[in-house]
XYZ file of C-alpha atoms in Angstrom:
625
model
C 12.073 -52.853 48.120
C 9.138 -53.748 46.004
C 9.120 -55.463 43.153
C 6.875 -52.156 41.771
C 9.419 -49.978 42.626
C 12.045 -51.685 41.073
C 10.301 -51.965 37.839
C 9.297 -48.200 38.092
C 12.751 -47.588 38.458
C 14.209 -49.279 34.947
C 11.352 -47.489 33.476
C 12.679 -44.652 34.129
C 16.224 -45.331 34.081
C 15.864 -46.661 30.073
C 13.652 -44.058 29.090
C 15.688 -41.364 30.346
C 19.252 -42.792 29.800
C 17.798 -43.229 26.193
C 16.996 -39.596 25.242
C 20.262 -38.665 26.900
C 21.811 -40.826 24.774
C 20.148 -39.192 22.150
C 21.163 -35.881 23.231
C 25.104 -37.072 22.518
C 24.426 -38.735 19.767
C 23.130 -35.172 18.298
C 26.034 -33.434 19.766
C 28.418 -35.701 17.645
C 26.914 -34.722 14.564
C 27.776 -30.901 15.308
C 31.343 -31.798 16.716
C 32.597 -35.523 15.828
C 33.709 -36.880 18.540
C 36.940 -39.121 19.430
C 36.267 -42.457 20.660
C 37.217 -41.696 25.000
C 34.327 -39.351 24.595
C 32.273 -41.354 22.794
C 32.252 -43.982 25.162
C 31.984 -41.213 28.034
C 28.611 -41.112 27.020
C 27.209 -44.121 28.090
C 28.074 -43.984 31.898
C 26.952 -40.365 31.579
C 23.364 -41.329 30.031
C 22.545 -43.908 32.122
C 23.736 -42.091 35.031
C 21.310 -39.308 34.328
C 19.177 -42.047 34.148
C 19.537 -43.469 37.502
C 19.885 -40.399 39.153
C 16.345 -39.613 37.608
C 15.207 -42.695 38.949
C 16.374 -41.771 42.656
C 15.062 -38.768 42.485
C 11.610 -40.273 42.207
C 11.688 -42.830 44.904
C 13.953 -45.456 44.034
C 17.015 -45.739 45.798
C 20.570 -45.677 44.946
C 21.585 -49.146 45.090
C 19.050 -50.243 42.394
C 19.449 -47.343 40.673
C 22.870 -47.845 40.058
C 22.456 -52.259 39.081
C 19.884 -51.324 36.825
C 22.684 -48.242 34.794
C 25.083 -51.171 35.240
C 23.407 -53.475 33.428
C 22.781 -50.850 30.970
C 26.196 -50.131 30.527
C 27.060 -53.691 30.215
C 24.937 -54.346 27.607
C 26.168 -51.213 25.276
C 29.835 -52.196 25.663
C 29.375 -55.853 24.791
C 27.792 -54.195 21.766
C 29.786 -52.030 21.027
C 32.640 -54.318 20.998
C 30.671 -57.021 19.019
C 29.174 -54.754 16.024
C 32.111 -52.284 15.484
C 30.503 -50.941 12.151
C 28.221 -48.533 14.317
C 29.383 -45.425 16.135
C 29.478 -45.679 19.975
C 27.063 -43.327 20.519
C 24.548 -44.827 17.949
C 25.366 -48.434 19.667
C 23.793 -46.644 23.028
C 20.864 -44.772 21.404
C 20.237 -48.429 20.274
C 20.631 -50.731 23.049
C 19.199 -48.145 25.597
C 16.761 -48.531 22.950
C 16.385 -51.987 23.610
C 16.152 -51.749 26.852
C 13.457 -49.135 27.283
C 11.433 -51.662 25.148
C 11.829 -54.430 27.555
C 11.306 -52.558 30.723
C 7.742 -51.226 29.360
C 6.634 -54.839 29.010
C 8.024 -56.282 32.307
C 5.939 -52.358 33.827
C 2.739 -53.237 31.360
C 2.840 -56.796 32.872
C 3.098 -56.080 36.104
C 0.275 -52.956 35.720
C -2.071 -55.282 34.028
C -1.931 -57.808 36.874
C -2.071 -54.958 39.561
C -5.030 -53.238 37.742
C -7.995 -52.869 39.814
C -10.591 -52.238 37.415
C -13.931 -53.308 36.010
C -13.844 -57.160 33.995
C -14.970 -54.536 30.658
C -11.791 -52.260 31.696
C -9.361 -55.056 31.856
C -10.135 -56.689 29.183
C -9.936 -53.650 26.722
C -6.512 -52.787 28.467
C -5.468 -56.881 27.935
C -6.569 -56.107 23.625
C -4.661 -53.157 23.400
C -1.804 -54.924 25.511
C -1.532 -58.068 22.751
C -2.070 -55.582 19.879
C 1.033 -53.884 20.822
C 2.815 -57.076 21.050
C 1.738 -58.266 18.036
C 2.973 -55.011 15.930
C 6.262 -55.270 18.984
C 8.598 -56.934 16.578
C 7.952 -55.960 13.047
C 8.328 -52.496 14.869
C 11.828 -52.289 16.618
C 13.144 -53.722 13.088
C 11.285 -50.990 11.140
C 12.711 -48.270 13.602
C 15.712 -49.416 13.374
C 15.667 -49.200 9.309
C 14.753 -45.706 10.086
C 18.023 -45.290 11.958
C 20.492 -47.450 10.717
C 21.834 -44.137 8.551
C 22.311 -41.907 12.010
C 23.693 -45.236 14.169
C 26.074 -46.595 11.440
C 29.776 -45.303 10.631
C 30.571 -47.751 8.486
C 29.057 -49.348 5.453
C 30.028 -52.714 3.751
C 27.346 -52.445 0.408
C 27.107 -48.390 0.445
C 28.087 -48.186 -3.231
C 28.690 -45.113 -5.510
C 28.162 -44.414 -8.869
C 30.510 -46.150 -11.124
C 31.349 -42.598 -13.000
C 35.225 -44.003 -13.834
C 33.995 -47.386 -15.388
C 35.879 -48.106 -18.533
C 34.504 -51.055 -20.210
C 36.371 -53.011 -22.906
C 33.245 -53.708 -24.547
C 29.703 -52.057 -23.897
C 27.070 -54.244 -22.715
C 24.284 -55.517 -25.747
C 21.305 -53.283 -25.983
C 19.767 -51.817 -23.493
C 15.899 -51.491 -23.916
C 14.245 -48.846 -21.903
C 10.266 -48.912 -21.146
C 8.127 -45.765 -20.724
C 4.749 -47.159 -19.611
C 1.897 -44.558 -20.711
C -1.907 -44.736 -19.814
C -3.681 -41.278 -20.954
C -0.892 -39.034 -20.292
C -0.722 -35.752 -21.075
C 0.928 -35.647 -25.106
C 3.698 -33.180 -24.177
C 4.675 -34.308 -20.854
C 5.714 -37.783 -22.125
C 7.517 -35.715 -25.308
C 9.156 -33.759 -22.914
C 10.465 -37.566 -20.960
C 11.533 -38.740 -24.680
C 13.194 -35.711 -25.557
C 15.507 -36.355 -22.291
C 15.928 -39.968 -22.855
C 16.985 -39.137 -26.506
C 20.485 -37.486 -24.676
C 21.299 -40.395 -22.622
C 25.270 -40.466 -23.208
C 24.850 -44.285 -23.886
C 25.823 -45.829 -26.940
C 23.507 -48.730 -27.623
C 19.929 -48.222 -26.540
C 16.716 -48.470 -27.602
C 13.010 -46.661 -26.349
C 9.979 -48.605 -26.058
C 6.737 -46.437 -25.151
C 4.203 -48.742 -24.484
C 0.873 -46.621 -24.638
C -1.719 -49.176 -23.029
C -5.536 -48.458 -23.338
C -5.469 -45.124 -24.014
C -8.876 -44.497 -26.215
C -8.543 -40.786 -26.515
C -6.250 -40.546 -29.936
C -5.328 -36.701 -28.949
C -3.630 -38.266 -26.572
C -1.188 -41.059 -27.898
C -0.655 -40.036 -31.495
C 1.006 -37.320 -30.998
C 3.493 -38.956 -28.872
C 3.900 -41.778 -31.796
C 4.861 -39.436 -34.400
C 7.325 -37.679 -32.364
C 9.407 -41.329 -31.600
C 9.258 -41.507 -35.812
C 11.220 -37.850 -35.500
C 13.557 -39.239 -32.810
C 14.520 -41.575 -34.982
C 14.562 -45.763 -35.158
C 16.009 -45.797 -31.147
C 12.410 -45.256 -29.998
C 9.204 -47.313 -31.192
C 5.870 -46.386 -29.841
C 3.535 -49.204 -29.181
C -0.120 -48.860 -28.905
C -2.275 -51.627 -27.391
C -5.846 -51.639 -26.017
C -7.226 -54.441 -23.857
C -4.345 -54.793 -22.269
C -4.598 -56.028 -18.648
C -3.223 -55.560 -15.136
C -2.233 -52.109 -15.705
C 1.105 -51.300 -15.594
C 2.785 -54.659 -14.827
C 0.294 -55.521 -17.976
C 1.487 -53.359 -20.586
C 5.037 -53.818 -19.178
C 5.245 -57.981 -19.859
C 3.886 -57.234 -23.031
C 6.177 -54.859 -23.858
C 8.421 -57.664 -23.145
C 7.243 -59.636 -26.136
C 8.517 -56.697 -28.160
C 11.628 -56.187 -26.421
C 14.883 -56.726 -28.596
C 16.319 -59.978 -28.183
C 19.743 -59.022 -28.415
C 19.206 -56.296 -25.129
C 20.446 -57.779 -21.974
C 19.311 -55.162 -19.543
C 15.428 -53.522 -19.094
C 15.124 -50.365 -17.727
C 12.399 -48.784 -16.700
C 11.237 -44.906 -16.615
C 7.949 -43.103 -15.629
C 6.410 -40.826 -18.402
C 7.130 -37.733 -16.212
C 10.473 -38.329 -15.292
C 13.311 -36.510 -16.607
C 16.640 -38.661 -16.601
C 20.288 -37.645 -16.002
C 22.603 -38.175 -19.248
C 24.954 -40.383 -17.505
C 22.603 -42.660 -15.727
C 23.137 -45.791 -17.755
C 27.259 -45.149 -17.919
C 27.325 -44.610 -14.770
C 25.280 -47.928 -13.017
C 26.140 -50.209 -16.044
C 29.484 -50.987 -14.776
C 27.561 -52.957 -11.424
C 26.302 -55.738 -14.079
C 29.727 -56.811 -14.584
C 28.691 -58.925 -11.664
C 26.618 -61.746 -13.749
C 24.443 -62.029 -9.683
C 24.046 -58.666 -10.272
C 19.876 -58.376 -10.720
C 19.314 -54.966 -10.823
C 20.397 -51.334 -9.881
C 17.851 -48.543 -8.165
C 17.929 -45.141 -7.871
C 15.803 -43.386 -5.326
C 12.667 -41.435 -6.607
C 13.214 -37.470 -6.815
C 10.883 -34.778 -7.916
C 11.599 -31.563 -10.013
C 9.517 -28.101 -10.544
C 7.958 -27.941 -6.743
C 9.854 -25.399 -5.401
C 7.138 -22.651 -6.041
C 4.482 -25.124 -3.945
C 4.383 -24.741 0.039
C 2.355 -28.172 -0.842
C 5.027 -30.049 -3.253
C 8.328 -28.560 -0.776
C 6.373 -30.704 2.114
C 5.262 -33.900 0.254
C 9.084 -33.559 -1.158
C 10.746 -33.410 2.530
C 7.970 -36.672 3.097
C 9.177 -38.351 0.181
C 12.798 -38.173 0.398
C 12.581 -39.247 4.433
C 12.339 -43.106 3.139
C 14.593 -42.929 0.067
C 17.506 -41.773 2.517
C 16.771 -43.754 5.662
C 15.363 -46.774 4.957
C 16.024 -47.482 1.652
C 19.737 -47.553 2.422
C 19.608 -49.516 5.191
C 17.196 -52.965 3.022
C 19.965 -52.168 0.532
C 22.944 -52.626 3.664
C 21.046 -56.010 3.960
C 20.738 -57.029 0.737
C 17.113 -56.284 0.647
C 16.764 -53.895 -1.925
C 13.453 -52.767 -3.605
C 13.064 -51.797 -6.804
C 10.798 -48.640 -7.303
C 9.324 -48.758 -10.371
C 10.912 -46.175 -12.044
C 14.946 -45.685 -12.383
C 15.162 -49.051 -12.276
C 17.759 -51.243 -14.533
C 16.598 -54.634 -14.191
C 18.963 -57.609 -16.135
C 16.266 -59.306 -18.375
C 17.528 -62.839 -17.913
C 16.322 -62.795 -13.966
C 13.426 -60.429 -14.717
C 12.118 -63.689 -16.955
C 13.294 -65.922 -14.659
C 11.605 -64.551 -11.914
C 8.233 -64.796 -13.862
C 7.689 -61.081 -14.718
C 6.148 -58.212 -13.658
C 3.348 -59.098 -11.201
C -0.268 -58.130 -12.705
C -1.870 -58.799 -9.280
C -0.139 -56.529 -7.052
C -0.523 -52.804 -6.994
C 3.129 -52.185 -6.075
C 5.073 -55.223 -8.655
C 7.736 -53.037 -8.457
C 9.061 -53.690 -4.837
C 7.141 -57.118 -5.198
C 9.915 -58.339 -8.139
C 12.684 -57.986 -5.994
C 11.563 -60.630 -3.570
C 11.313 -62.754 -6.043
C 14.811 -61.374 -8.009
C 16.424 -61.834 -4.259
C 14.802 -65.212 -3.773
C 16.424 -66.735 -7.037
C 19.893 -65.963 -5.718
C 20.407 -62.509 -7.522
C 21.899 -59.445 -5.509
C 21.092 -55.506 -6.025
C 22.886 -52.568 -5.493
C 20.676 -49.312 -4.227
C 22.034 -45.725 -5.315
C 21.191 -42.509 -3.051
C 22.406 -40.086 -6.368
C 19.146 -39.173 -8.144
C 19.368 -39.601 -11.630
C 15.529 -39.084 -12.621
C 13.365 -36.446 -11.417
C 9.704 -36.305 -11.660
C 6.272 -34.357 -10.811
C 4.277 -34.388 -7.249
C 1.140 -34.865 -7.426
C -0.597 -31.432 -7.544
C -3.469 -32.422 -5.082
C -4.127 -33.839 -1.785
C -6.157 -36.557 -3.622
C -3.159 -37.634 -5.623
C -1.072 -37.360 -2.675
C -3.687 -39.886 -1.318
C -4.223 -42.202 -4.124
C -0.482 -42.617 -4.824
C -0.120 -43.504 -1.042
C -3.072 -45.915 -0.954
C -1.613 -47.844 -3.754
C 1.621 -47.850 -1.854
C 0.290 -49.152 1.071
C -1.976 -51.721 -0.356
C 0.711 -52.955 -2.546
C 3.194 -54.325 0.303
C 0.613 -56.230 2.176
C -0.408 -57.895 -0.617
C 3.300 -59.160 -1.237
C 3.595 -60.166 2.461
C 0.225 -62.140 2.208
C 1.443 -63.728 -1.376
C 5.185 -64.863 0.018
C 4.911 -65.154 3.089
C 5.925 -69.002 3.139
C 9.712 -67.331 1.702
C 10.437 -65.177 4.749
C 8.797 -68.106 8.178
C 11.174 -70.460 9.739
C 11.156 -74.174 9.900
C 9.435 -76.590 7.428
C 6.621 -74.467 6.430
C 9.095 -72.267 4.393
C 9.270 -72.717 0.668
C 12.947 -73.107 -0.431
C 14.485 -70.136 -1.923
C 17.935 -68.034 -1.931
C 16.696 -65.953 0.637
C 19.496 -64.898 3.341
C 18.238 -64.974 7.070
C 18.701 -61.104 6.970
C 16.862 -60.946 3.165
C 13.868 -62.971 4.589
C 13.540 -60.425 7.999
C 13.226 -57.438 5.665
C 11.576 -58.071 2.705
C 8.685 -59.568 5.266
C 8.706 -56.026 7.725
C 8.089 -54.072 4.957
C 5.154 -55.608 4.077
C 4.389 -56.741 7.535
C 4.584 -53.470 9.216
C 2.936 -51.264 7.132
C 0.084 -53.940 7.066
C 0.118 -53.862 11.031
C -0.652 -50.090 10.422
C -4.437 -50.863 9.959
C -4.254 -51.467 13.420
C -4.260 -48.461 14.320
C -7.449 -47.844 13.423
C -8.780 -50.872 16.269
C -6.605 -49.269 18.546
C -8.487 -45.652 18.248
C -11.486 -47.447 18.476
C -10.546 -49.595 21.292
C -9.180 -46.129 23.308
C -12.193 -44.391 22.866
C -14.251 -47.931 23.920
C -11.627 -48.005 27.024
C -12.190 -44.163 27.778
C -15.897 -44.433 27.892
C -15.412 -48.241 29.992
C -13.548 -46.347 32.498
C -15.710 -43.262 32.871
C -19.304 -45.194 33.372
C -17.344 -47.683 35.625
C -15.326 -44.736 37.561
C -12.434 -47.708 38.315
C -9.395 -45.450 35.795
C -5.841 -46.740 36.842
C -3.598 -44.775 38.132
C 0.009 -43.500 37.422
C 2.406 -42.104 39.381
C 5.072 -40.124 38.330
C 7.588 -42.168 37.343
C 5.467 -43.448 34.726
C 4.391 -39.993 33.317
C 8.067 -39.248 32.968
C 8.948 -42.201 31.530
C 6.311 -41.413 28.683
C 7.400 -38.026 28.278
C 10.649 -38.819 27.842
C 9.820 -41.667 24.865
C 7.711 -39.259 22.929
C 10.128 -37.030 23.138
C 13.362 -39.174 21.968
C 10.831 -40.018 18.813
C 10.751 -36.565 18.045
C 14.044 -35.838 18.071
C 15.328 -38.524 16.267
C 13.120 -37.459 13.412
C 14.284 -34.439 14.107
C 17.823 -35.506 13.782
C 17.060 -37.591 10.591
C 15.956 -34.680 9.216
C 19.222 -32.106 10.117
C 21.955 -34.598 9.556
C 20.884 -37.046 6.813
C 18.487 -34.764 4.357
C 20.236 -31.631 5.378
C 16.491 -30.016 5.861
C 15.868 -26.923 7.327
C 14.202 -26.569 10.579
C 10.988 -25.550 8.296
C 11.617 -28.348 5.860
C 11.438 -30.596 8.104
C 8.066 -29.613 9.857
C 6.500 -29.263 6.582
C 7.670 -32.717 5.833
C 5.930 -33.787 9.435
C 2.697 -32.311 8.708
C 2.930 -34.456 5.474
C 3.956 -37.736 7.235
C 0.946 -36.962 9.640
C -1.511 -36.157 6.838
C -1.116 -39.716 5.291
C -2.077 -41.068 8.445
C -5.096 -41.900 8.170
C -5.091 -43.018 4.125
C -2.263 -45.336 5.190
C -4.153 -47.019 7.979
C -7.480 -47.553 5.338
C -5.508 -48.678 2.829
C -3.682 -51.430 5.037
C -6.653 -52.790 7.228
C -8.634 -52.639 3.895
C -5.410 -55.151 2.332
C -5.466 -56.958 5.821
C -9.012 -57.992 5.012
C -8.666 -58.862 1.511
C -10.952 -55.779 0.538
C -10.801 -55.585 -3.517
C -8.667 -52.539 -4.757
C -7.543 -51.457 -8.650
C -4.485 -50.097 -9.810
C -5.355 -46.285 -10.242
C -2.420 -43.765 -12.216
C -1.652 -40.992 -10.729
C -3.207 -38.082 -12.713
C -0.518 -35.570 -14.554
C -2.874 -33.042 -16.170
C -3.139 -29.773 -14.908
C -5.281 -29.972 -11.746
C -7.462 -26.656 -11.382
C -8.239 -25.312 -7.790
C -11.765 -26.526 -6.200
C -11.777 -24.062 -3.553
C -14.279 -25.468 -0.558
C -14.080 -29.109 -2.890
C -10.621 -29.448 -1.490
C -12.079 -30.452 2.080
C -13.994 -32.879 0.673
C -11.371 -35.279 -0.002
C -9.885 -34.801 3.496
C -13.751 -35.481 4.945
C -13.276 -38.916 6.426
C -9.912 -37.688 8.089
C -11.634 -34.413 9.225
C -14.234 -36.227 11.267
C -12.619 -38.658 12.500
C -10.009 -35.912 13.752
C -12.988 -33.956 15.116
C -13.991 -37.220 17.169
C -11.010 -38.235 18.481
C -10.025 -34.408 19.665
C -13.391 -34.377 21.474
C -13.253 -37.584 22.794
C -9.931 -36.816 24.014
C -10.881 -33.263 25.445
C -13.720 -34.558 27.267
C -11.786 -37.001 28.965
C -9.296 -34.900 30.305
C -11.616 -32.937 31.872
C -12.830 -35.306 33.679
C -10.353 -38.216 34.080
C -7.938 -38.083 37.052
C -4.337 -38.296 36.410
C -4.413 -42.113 35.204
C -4.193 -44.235 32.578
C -7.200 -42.697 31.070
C -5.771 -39.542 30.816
C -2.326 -40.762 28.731
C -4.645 -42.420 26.475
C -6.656 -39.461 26.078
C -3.346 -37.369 25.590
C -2.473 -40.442 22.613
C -5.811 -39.879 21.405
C -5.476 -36.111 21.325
C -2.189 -36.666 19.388
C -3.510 -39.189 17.022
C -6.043 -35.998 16.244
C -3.652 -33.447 14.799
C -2.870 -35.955 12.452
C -5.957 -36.724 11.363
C -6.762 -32.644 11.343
C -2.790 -32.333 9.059
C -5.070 -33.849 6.189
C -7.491 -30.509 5.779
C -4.676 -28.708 6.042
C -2.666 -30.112 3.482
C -5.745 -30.078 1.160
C -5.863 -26.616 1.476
C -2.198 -25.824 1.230
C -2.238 -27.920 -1.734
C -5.287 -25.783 -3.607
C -4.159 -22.114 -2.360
C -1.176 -23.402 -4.491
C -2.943 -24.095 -7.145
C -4.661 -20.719 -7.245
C -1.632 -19.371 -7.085
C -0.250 -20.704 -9.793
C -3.710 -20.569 -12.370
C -3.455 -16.718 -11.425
C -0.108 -16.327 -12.204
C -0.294 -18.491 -15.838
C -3.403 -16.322 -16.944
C -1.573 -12.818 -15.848
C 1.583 -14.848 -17.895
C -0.663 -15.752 -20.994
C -2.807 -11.972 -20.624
C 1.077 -10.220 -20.721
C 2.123 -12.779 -23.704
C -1.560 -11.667 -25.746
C -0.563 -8.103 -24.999
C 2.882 -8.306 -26.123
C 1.740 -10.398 -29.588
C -0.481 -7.311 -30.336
C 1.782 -4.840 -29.690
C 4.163 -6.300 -32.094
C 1.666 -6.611 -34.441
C 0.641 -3.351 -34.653
């Protein structure tokens, strides 16, 4: 037997005893499973596997070593990391597995490969691209996952509703950063903080460079009404933005508060969210406590119910799992931060467009721990437009990056690593989540290099080829992506099945703003913190396009691109990339879509407030008369 054959053959084996895995690990969501047919399913999926695998050439001895050693793996697993359910230790190590067999079948296609010295070396890029983004990718999948693959949870913490104190806590002092925001809105935020069933507290509304008076004084003479809890503070030339105005707002802080909390000027907070996450600072490591972002008032948007399902996908997968490793991030709002290691840690960072989640490597790195809460206590507003939606996400993205490029020294082994609390664990996530989303701007190379390879392969005529087992090895790993996503989405946010592709369409949308906003961080490109904008947006009809132009065209290449070469391009290695091209596409394409979800929405709703204000007019002269 070949050595070609062989390798075929655990391609296929992996990749198919993988989504069967998959298949039992949904089935144990609708009907939980005891643990003899739990472990049932791992002979069964890699059984399917290898019969696969014999079916398409390879015979039944190797067939049956490779399931073996597939098997073997998942039980010494199993039986070493008990915490995770049997059938989410086989979705993970077949997994594993699949990962390693596609670089021992890339290797050994790369060497085999027949082609042009212009073909080959594109295919050898795109090869050591992949490997570079390899790692920082299986850990960021498996963040995604831990929540469907884990039974058991050692930092999962509730709300402390019961807690009894003997004493409350000193002061807490509560910051509501403002920059030109809307008067009422922010009234509205105070008028919710002013119910907080919390008995020593104080409001800070720090109202930074705001030259339009209309706009902040209002909002100062209502704290005066709330009373002496809340003090407005108004400050021009203030700089870096929000971390800016919130160290300043440190100056003012009262000295006698212990904890800082922090809330956006659109979010609307629970009464019990201080009583019930003050108990956790009992713990004097204890450096903060996050809840997860939540939105209110979208259910009327098609637009806001999809940015909504995209939204809460992170706060429910991977948030809980950095918290599971002590990796926490703080979000920068809902956050209750003690002020002793927010000073210690140096403050809010003005150069980063995300100091939020970059103060917790630094509150981690001093020794302090974190707890991370899935109950929303604070809801506030999507953005309205797909440009919002956008500049939010670029700020996001940008953000990270920048914190991976700043501490990086914190999370390498060996003597280059500057000393710090860090656990091994702390140090693998806190650099993946900057590292991987900044590995994202490679995606843009890699379109570039496809199309490059496409057109390489075409002039030169020399396209690999790939038999079958290789085109159902690929089907089979797009289509366990999907339906863990899909899964993810059913079992852990409790979507519907049209929640959930709205929700996709989102995720896809943000594509392309994502992979900008990281290669333009990867290169040290300049960016500004930019607020997202919380007056009423009006609809701009045909204008709405405009902001999705760059992803519109460079959907409309790659689709043609990709078209063209299927037409032409025999069933090789030109043609999957093509297909991957083709794919990469309708994401691009989800962005004029969403634009124009996003401003038939708006329509919507500016015809049905001037019918609402025309029936209120109507109504006022009527009783008038």
């Amino acid at each position: 037997m070949s050595f070609n054959v062989w390798i075929s053959a655990w391609l296929v084996e992996t990749s198919i005893a993988h989504l069967a895995s998959i298949g039992f690990l949904a089935s144990s969501w609708r009907r939980p499973m005891t643990r003899r047919p739990s472990l049932m399913a791992i002979p069964v999926s890699h059984g399917v596997g290898a019969a696969t695998a014999c079916v398409l050439g390879c015979d039944w001895f190797t067939a049956a070593a490779i399931a073996t050693i597939g098997m073997a793996a998942t039980a010494l697993a199993i039986r070493r990391w008990s915490q995770f359910r049997v059938v989410g230790m086989a979705v993970w190590i077949s997994f594993l597995l699949m990962i390693v067999s596609q670089i021992l079948w890339g290797t050994h296609f790369l060497i085999l490969s027949h082609t042009s010295m212009v073909t080959w070396l594109l295919l050898i890029v795109m090869a050591v691209a992949g490997l570079i983004v390899l790692p920082a990718h299986i850990i960021n999948v498996f963040e995604h996952w831990e929540v469907l693959l884990r039974q058991q949870w050692t930092r999962r913490a509730e709300p402390l509703a019961d807690w009894k104190p003997d004493n409350w806590p000193s002061r807490i002092s509560i910051h509501v950063p403002t920059h030109a925001e809307p008067p009422d809105l922010v009234i509205e935020t105070l008028n919710v903080l002013s119910q907080l069933r919390y008995v020593d507290f104080e409001v800070l509304v720090i109202d930074n460079n705001t030259a339009d008076e209309t706009l902040w004084r209002p909002v100062g003479e209502h704290c005066r009404r709330l009373g002496p809890k809340f003090r407005f503070l108004h400050v021009m030339g203030i700089t870096g933005a929000k971390a800016g105005a919130l160290n300043w707002a440190l100056q003012h802080t009262d000295p006698t508060a212990e904890l800082v909390a922090v809330v956006d000027a659109d979010y609307h907070v629970d009464p019990d969210w201080l009583k019930h996450t003050i108990g956790f600072f009992d713990d004097p490591e204890m450096g903060f406590v996050q809840c997860p972002h939540a939105y209110r008032d979208y259910s009327d948007s098609v637009f806001g119910r999809m940015a909504n399902a995209e939204y809460a996908m992170f706060f429910q997968t991977s948030m809980v799992s950095l918290d599971e490793h002590g990796a926490g991030l703080t979000v920068g709002t809902m956050s209750l931060i003690r002020r002793n290691a927010l000073l210690e840690a140096g403050g809010w960072a003005e150069w980063c467009l995300t100091e939020d989640s970059e103060l917790a490597i630094r509150i981690h790195a001093l020794g302090y721990r974190s707890v991370y809460l899935t109950k929303a206590y604070g809801r506030g507003l999507i953005p309205e437009t797909y440009a919002g939606y956008k500049k939010q996400r670029f700020r996001w993205t940008y953000g990270p990056v920048q914190e991976f490029r700043t501490h990086w020294r914190l999370f390498v082994p060996g003597p280059a690593r500057s000393p710090s609390a860090l656990t091994v664990r702390q140090r693998m996530h806190h650099a993946v989540h900057g590292l991987s989303i900044g590995l994202a701007g490679l995606q843009l190379v890699l379109i570039a290099l496809s199309i490059a390879l496409i057109a390489a392969a075409a002039w030169n005529q020399d396209s690999p080829p790939l038999l079958v087992p290789a085109w159902t090895a690929l089907i089979a790993m797009a289509a366990s992506r999907k339906a863990m996503r899909a899964l993810t989405y059913r079992h852990v946010l409790h979507s519907t099945w049209r929640q959930a592709a709205g929700g996709e369409i989102a995720t896809a949308a943000l594509t392309c703003v994502i992979a900008v906003a990281a290669f333009a961080a990867d290169i040290g490109l300049p960016a500004h913190w930019q607020r997202t904008n919380k007056f009423r947006s009006l609809p701009s009809g045909s204008g709405a396009l405009r902001v999705a132009a760059g992803e519109t065209v460079l959907g409309i290449i790659s689709l043609s691109v990709g078209i063209g070469a299927i037409i032409v391009a025999s069933p090789g290695l030109t043609l999957a990339i093509a297909i991957g091209l083709i794919n990469y596409s309708m994401f691009f394409l989800a962005s004029p879509v969403i634009a124009v979800i996003a401003d038939r929405d708006l329509r919507r709703k500016s015809i049905s407030d001037s019918r609402h204000s025309h029936t209120e007019s109507v109504s006022r002269v009527v009783d008038a008369t």
